[in-house]
Coordinates of C-alpha atoms and ligand atoms in Angstrom, one line a residue:
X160 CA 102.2 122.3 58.9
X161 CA 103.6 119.1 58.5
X162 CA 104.7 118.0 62.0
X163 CA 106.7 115.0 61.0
X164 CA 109.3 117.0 58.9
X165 CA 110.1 118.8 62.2
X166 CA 111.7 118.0 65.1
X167 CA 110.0 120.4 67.8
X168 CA 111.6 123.7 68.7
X169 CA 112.6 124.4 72.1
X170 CA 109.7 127.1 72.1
X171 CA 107.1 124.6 71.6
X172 CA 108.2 122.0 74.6
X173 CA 107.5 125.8 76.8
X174 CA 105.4 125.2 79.4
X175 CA 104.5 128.9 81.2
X176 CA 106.2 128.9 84.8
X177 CA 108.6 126.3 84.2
X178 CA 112.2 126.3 85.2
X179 CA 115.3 124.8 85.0
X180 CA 117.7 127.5 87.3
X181 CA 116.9 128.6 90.8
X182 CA 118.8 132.4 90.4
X183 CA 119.6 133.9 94.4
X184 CA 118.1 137.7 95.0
X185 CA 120.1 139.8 93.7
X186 CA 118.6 142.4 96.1
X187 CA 118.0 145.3 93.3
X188 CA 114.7 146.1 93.4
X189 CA 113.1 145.6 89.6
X190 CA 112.9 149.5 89.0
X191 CA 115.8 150.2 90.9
X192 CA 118.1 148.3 88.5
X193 CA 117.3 150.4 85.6
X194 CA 118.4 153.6 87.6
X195 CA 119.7 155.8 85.0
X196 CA 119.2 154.1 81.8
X197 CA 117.3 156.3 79.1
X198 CA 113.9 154.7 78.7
X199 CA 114.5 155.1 75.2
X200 CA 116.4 151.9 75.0
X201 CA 114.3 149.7 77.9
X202 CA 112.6 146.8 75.8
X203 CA 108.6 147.3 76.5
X204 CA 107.8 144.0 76.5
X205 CA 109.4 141.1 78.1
X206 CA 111.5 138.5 75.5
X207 CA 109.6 135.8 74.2
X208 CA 111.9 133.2 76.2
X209 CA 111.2 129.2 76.3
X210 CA 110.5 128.0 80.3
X211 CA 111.7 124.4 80.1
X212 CA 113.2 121.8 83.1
X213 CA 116.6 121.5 82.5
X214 CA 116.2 117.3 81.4
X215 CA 113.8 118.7 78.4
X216 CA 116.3 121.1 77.6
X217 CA 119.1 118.4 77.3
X218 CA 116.8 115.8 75.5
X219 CA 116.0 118.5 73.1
X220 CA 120.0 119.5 71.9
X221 CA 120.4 115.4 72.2
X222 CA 118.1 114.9 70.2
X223 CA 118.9 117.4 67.5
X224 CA 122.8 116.2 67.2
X225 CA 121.5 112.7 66.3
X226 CA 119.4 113.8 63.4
X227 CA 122.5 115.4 62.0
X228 CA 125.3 113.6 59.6
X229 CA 129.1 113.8 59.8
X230 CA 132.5 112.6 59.4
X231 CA 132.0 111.5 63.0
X232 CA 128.6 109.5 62.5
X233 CA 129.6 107.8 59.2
X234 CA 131.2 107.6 55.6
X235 CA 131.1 110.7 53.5
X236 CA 132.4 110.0 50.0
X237 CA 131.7 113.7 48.7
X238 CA 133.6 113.7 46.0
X239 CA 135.3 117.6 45.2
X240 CA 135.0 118.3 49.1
X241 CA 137.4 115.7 50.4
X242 CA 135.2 115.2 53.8
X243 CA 138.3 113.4 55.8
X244 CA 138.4 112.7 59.1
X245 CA 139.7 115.4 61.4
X246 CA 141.6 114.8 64.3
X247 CA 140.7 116.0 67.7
X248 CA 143.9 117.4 68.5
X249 CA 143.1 120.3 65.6
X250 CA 140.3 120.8 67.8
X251 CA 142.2 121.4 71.0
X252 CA 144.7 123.3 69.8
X253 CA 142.6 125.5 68.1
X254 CA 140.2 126.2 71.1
X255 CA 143.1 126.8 73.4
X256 CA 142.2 129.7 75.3
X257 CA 145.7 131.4 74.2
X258 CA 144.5 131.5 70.7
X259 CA 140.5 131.7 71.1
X260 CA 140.6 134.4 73.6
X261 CA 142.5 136.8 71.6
X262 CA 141.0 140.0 70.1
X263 CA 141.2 139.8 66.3
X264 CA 142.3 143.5 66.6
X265 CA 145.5 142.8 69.3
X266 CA 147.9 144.9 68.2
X267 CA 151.6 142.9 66.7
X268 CA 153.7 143.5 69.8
X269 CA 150.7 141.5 71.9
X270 CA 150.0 138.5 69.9
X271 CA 153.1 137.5 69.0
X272 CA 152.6 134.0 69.4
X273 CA 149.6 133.9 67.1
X274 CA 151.3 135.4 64.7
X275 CA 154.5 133.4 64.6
X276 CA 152.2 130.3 63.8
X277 CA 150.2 132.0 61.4
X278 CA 153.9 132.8 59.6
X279 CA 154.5 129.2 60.3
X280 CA 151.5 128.1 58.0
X281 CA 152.5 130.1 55.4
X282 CA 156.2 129.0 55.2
X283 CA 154.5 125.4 54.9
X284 CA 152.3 126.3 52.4
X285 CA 154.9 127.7 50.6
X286 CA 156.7 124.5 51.1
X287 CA 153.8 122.0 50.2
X288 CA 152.8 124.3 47.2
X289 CA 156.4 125.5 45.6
X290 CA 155.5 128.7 45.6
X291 CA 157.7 131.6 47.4
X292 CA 154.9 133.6 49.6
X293 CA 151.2 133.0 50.6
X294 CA 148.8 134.8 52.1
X295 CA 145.8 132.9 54.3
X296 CA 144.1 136.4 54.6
X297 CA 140.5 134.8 51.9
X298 CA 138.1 132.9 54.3
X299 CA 136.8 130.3 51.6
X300 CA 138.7 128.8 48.3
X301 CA 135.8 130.8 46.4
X302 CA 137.1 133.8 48.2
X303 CA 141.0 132.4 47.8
X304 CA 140.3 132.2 43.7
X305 CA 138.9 135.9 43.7
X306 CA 141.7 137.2 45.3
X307 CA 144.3 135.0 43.2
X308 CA 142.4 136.8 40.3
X309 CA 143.0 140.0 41.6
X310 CA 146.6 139.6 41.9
X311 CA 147.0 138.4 38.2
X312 CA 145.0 141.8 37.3
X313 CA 147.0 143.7 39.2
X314 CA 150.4 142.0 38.3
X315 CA 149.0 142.8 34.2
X316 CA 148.0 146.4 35.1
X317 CA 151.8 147.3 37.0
X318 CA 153.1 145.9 33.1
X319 CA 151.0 148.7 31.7
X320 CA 149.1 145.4 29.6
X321 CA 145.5 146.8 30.7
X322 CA 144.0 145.1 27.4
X323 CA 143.6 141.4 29.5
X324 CA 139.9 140.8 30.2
X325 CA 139.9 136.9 29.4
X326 CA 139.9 134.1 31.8
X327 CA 140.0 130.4 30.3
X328 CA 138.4 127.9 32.3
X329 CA 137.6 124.1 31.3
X330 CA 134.4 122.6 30.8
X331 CA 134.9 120.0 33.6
X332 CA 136.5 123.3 36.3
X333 CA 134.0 123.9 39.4
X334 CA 131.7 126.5 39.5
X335 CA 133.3 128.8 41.5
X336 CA 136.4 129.0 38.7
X337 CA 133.8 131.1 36.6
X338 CA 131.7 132.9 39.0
X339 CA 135.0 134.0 40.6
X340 CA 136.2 135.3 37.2
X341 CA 133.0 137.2 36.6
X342 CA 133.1 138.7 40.2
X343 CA 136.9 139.8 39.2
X344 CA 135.4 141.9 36.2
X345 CA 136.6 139.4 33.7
X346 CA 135.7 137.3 30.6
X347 CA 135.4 133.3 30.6
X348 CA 136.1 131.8 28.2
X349 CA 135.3 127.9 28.3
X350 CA 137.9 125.2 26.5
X351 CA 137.0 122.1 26.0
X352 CA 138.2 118.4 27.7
X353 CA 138.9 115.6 25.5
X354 CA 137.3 112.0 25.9
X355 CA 140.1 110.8 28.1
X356 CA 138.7 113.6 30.5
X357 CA 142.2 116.2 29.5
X358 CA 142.1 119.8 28.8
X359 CA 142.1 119.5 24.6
X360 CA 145.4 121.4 24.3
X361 CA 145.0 122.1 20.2
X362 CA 141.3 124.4 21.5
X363 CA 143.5 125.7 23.7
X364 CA 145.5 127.2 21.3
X365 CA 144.0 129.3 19.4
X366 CA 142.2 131.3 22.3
X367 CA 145.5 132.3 23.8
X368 CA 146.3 135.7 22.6
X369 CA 146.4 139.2 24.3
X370 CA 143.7 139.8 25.4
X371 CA 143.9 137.1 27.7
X372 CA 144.3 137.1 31.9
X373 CA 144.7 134.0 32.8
X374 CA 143.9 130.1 32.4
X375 CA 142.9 128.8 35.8
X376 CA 143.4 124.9 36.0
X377 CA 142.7 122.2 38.4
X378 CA 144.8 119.3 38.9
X379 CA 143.9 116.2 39.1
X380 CA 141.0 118.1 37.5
X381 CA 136.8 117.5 38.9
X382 CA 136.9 114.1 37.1
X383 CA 139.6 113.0 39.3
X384 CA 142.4 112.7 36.0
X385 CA 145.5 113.4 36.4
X386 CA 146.3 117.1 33.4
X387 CA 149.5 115.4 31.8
X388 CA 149.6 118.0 29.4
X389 CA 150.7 120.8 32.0
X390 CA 154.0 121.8 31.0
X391 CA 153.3 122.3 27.5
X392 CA 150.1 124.5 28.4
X393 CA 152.3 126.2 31.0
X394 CA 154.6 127.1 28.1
X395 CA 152.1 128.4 25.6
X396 CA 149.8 130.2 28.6
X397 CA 153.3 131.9 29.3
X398 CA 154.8 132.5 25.6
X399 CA 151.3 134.1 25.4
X400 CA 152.0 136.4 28.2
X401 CA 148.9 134.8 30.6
X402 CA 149.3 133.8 33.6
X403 CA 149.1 130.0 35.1
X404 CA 146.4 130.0 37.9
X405 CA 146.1 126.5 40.1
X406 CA 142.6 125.6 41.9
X407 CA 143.9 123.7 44.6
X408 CA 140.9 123.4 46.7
X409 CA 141.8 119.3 46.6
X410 CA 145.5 119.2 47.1
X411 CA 145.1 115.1 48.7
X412 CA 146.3 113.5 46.1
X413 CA 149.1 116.0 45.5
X414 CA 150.7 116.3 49.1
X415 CA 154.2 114.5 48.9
X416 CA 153.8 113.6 45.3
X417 CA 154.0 116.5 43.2
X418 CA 154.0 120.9 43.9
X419 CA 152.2 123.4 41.6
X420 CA 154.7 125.8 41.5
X421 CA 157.1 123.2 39.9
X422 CA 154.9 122.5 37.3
X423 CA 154.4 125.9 36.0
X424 CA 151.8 127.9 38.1
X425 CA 152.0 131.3 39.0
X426 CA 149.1 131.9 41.6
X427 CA 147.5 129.7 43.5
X428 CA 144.8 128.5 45.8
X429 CA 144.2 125.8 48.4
X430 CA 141.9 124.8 50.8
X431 CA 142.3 124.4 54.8
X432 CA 139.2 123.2 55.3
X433 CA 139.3 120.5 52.4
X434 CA 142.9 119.2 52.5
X435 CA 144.0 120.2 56.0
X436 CA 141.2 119.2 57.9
X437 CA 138.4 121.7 59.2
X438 CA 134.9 120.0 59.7
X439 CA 133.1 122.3 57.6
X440 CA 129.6 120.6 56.6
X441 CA 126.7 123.0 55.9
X442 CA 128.9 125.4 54.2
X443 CA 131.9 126.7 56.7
X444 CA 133.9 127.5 58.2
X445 CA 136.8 128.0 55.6
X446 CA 140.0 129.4 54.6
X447 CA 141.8 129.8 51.4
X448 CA 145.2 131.0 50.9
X449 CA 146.2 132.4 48.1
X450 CA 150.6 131.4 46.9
X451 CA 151.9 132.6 44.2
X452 CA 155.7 132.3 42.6
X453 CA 158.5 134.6 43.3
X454 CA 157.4 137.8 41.4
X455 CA 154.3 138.1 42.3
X456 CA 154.5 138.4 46.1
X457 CA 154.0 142.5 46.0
X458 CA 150.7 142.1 44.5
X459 CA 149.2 140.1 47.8
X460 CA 146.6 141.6 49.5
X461 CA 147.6 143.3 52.5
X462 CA 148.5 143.1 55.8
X463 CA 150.8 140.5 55.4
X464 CA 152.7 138.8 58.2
X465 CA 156.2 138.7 57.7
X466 CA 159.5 137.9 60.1
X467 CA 162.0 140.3 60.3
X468 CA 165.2 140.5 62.3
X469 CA 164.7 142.9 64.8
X470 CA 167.7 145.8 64.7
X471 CA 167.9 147.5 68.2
X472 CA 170.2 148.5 70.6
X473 CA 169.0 146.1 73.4
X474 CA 168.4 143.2 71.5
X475 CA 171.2 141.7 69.9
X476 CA 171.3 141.4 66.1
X477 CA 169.7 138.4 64.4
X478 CA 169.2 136.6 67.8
X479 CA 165.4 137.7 67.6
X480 CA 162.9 137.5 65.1
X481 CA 159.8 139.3 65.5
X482 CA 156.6 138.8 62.9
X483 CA 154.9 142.1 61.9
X484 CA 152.3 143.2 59.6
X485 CA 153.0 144.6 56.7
X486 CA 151.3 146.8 54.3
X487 CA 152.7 147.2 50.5
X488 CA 152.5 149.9 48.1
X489 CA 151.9 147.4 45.3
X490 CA 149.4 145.1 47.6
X491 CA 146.5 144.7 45.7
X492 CA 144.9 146.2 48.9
X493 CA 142.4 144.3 51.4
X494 CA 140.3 141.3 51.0
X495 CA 139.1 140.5 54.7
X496 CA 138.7 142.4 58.1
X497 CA 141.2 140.2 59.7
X498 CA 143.7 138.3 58.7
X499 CA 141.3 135.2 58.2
X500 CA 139.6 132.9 59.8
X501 CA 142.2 132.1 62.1
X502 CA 140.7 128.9 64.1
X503 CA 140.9 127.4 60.6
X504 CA 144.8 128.0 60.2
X505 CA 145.3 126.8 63.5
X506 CA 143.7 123.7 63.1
X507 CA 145.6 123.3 59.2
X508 CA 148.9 124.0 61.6
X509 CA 148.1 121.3 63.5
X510 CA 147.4 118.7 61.3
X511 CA 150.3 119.8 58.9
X512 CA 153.1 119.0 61.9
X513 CA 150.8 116.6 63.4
X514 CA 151.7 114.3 60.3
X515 CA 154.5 115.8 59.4
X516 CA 156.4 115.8 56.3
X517 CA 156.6 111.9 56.1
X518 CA 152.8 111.5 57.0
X519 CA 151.7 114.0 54.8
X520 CA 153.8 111.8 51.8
X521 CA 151.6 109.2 52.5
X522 CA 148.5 110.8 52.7
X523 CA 147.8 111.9 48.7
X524 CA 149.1 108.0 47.8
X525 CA 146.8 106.6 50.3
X526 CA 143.7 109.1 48.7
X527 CA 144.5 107.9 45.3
X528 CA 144.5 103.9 46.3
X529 CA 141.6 104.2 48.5
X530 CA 139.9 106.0 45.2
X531 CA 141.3 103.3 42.5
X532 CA 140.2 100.1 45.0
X533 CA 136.6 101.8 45.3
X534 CA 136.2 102.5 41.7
X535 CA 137.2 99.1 40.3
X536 CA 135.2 97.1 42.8
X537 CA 132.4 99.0 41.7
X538 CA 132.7 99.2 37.8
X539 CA 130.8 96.2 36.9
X540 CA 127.8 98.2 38.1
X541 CA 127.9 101.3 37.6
X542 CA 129.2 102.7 34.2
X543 CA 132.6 104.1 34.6
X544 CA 133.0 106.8 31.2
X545 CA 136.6 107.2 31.7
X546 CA 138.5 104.3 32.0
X547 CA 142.4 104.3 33.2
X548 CA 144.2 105.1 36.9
X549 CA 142.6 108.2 38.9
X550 CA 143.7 110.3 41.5
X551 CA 142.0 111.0 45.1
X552 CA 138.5 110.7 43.3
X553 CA 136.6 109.3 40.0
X554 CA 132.9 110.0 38.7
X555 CA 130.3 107.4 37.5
X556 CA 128.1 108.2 34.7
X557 CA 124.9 106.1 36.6
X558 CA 124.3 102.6 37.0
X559 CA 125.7 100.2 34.3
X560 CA 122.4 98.6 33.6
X561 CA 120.3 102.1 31.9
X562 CA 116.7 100.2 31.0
X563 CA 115.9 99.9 34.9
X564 CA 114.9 103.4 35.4
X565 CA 117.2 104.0 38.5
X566 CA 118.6 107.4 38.4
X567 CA 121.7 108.8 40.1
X568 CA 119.9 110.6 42.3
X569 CA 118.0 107.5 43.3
X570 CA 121.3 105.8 44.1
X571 CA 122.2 108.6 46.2
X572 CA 119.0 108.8 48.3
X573 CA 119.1 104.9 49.1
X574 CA 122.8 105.4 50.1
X575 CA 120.9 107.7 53.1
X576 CA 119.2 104.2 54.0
X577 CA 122.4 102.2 55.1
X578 CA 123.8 105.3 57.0
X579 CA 126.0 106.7 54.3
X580 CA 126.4 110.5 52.7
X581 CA 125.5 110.5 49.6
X582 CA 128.3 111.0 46.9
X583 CA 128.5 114.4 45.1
X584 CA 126.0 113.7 42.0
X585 CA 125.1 115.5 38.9
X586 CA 128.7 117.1 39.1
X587 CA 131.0 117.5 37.0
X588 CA 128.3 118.8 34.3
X589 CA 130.5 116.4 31.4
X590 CA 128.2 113.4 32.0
X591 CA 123.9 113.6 32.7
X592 CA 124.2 111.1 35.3
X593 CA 127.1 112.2 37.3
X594 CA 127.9 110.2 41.1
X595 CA 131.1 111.5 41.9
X596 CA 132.9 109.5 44.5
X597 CA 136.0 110.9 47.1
X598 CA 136.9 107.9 49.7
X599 CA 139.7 109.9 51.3
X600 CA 142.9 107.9 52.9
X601 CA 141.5 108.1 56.1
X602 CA 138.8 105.5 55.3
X603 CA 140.1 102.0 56.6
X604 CA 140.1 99.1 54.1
X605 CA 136.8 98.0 56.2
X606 CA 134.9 100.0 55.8
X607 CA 135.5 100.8 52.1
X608 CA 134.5 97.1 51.7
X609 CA 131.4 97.8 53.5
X610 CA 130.3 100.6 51.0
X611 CA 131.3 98.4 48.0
X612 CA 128.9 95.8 48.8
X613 CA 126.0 98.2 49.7
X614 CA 126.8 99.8 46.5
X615 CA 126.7 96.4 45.0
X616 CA 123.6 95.8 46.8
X617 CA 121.3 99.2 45.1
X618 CA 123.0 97.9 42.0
X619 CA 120.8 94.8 42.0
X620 CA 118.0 96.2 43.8
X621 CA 117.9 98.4 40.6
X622 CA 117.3 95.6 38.4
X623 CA 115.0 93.7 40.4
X624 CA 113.0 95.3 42.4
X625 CA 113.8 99.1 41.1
X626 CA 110.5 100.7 42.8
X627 CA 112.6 100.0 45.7
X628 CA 115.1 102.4 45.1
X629 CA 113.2 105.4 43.4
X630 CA 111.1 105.4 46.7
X631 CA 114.5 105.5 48.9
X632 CA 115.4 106.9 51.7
X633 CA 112.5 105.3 54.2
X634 CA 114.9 105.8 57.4
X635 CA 115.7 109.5 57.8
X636 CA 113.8 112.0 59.8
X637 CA 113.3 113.8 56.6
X638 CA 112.9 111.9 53.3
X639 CA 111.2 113.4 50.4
X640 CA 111.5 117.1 50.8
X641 CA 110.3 118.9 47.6
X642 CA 114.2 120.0 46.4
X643 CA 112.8 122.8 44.0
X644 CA 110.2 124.2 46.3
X645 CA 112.9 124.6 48.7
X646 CA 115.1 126.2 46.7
X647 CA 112.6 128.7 45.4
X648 CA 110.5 129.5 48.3
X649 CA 113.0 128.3 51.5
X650 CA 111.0 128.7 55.0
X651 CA 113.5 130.7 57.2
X652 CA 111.8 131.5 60.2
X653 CA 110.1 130.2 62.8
X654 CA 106.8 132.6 61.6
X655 CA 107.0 131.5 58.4
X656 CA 106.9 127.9 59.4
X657 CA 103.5 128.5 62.2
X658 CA 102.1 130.8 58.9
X659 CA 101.1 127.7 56.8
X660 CA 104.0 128.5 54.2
X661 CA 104.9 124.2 54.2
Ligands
LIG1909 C1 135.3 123.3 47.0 C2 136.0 123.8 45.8 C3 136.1 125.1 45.5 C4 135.4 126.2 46.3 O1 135.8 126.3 47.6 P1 134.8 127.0 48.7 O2 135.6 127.0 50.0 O3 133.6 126.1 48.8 O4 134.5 128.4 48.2 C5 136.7 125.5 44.3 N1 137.3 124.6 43.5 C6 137.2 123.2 43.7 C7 137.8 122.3 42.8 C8 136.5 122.8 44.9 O5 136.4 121.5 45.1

């Protein structure tokens, strides 16, 4: 085992005897205390439990959280995961004890409060996305696009137009676009981008027929370009009875400046955890609602929460609302336990009237300026394939200079040296070199400067002293993990780890 890859566990700082509680008597006697339950379920042996003084124990969590990266230890220009900052206050309000203690199960008439917010969200989604209802049942945008999918089949099916199998999907869409299709029972069908980085509208054409679902779209697409062309696709997509589906996972550089729904979309998806600020490193938490236009709202997957004017005798008439749950005959059916990951919605809530309607204006302008400063500061450097104004985010194709043997991924890694995250690289899939960039408008002007002239800095290391860089990163704990052993053979326990499997 190699012990310099790992930090040690709490089980290995276990010294026999030690303690870091003093617990009074409780004045059951041992046996006494297990009085009545069937031996059956009494554990034979005793739990294999650390014994550590409580100062070990606090070095040791300490010690952990500093070996970790965040939004709140540095810059994290991920591009397609918009890593802004999030504000505390998300955090409070989500962890009041009104909203965290409650049973996901609490019946309507005792959680009334919850679910007026959670009705809340959805009115602003509605707003923020033109569309006319939204559901925040799906717990991930992956989870969001199946379920968007699912509506469009079961919009087709009510029509009696069973024959649509196809998706369409660009070249340049995210991964999830076609694994989600596939999951849905569908057929992807891929159309190509031009060189400007566009959906090619005349490939387009000819694969819209009948026997297609749906063409699912993002917009500014992964490239970070702005799909001028959206109308006119809208147009054909609809003349060919399909429907308009909108990845909105990144909705930054859309908030205050332009809505799906208004440009043609039918369905949609977004992103709490991206654009409305949920820390969600390492894979979660995440929620992502599904909107669609007026039409469509039947289809939704059920229960929905909807506000309705309470009619009785002792309550006057339109004086009360109350929010119920509702389940359609035409709802698609269920796609979660719950209604969602509700800490998640909470904390979107919060940040959405937090900023409110002027703040959120500014914040998809801010995303795209922050993006556009980075990009031409650095293009000198680092070979920029599409040229022209982006949105929230842009993607390098490698360093400029190619005949210094400097990859992308060697970039990235000596990024980890000066404290940054790296970028997202070798995505989108368009270029072989891929460093995709996403500043977000919560980055100050500082410290964008900051990153420039680091990035500057690898730039020249590159050319002259390049075995500098293809040995980065010397600082982290870990630095050279074998990426493809990992992935094949990951070591997921403790045993596996004491076994000799490193
Ligand atoms: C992140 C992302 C998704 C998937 O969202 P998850 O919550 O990770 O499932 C889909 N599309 C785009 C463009 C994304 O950036």
């Amino acid at each position: 085992m190699n012990r310099e890859l790992y930090a040690s566990l709490v089980f290995e700082l276990s010294a026999p005897g030690r303690k870091g509680y003093f617990l009074p008597d409780s004045g059951i006697p041992a046996d006494g205390a297990l009085d009545g339950i069937p031996s059956g379920l009494l554990r034979e042996k005793d739990p294999q439990l650390p014994e550590c003084d409580e100062l070990t124990v606090v070095r040791h969590y300490n010690n952990m959280s500093t070996n970790n990266f965040g939004v709140d230890t540095g810059f994290y220009p991920l591009g397609s995961c918009t890593m802004k900052y999030n504000p505390k206050i998300n955090e409070e309000i989500a962890s009041h004890p009104a909203f965290s203690g409650l049973h996901p199960y609490t019946p309507a008439c005792a959680s009334q409060g919850a679910l007026e917010a959670y009705w809340h969200l959805q009115k602003a989604l509605c707003e923020i996305g033109g569309m006319a209802e939204f559901t925040l049942n799906p717990f991930a945008g992956a989870h969001g696009e199946l379920t968007g999918l699912m509506v469009i089949r079961r919009y087709h099916e009510s029509r009696g137009d069973t024959g649509r199998r196809k998706v369409i999907v660009p070249d340049s869409a995210h991964g999830t676009n076609p694994a989600s299709a596939a999951v849905a029972g569908l057929e992807i069908v891929e159309v190509k981008s031009r060189p400007d980085g566009t959906v090619d509208v005349d490939d387009l054409r000819p694969l819209l027929d009948e026997s297609v679902a749906a063409v699912m779209m993002t917009n500014p697409n992964t490239l970070g370009i702005f799909e001028k062309n959206i109308p006119e696709i809208a147009r054909l997509v609809h003349e060919a009875g399909a429907l308009m589906y909108y990845d909105g996972a990144n909705l930054n550089p859309m908030l205050g400046v332009a809505r799906p729904g208004d440009m043609g979309f039918d369905v949609m998806h977004i992103n709490l955890h991206k654009t409305f600020s949920t820390p969600h490193g390492g894979g979660g938490p995440g929620s992502g609602p599904v909107g669609v236009r007026k039409g469509l709202e039947q289809f939704l997957p059920s229960p929905r929460v909807v506000s309705r004017q309470v009619n009785r005798d002792d309550i006057p008439v339109g004086e009360h609302e109350r929010y119920a749950l509702e389940y359609g005959p035409e709802s698609l059916g269920s796609v979660s336990a719950t209604l969602g990951n509700f800490a998640v919605q909470l904390r979107a809530l919060s940040y959405i009237l937090t900023l409110g309607a002027e703040g959120l204006m500014e914040a998809g302008p801010l995303a795209t300026l922050n993006a556009n400063y980075v990009k031409e500061k650095l293009k000198a450097d680092y070979l920029l394939p599409i040229e022209g104004v982006c949105k929230h985010e842009f993607v390098f194709d490698g360093l400029r200079d190619k005949s210094t043997g400097v990859t992308t991924l060697n970039v990235a890694k000596r990024l980890l040296d000066h404290g940054y995250h790296a970028p997202t690289i070798y995505f989108p899939l368009l270029f072989h070199e891929s460093l995709m960039i996403e500043p977000t408008e919560t980055e100050s002007r500082e410290t964008l400067d900051k990153f420039v002239e680091v990035m500057r800095s690898i730039a020249r290391e590159a050319r002259e002293t390049p075995e500098v860089v293809i040995n980065a990163p010397l600082n982290p704990p870990v630095t050279h993990p074998d990426d493809t052993e990992a992935a094949l053979h990951p070591i997921l326990t403790y045993d596996e780890l004491l076994n000799g499997k490193v």
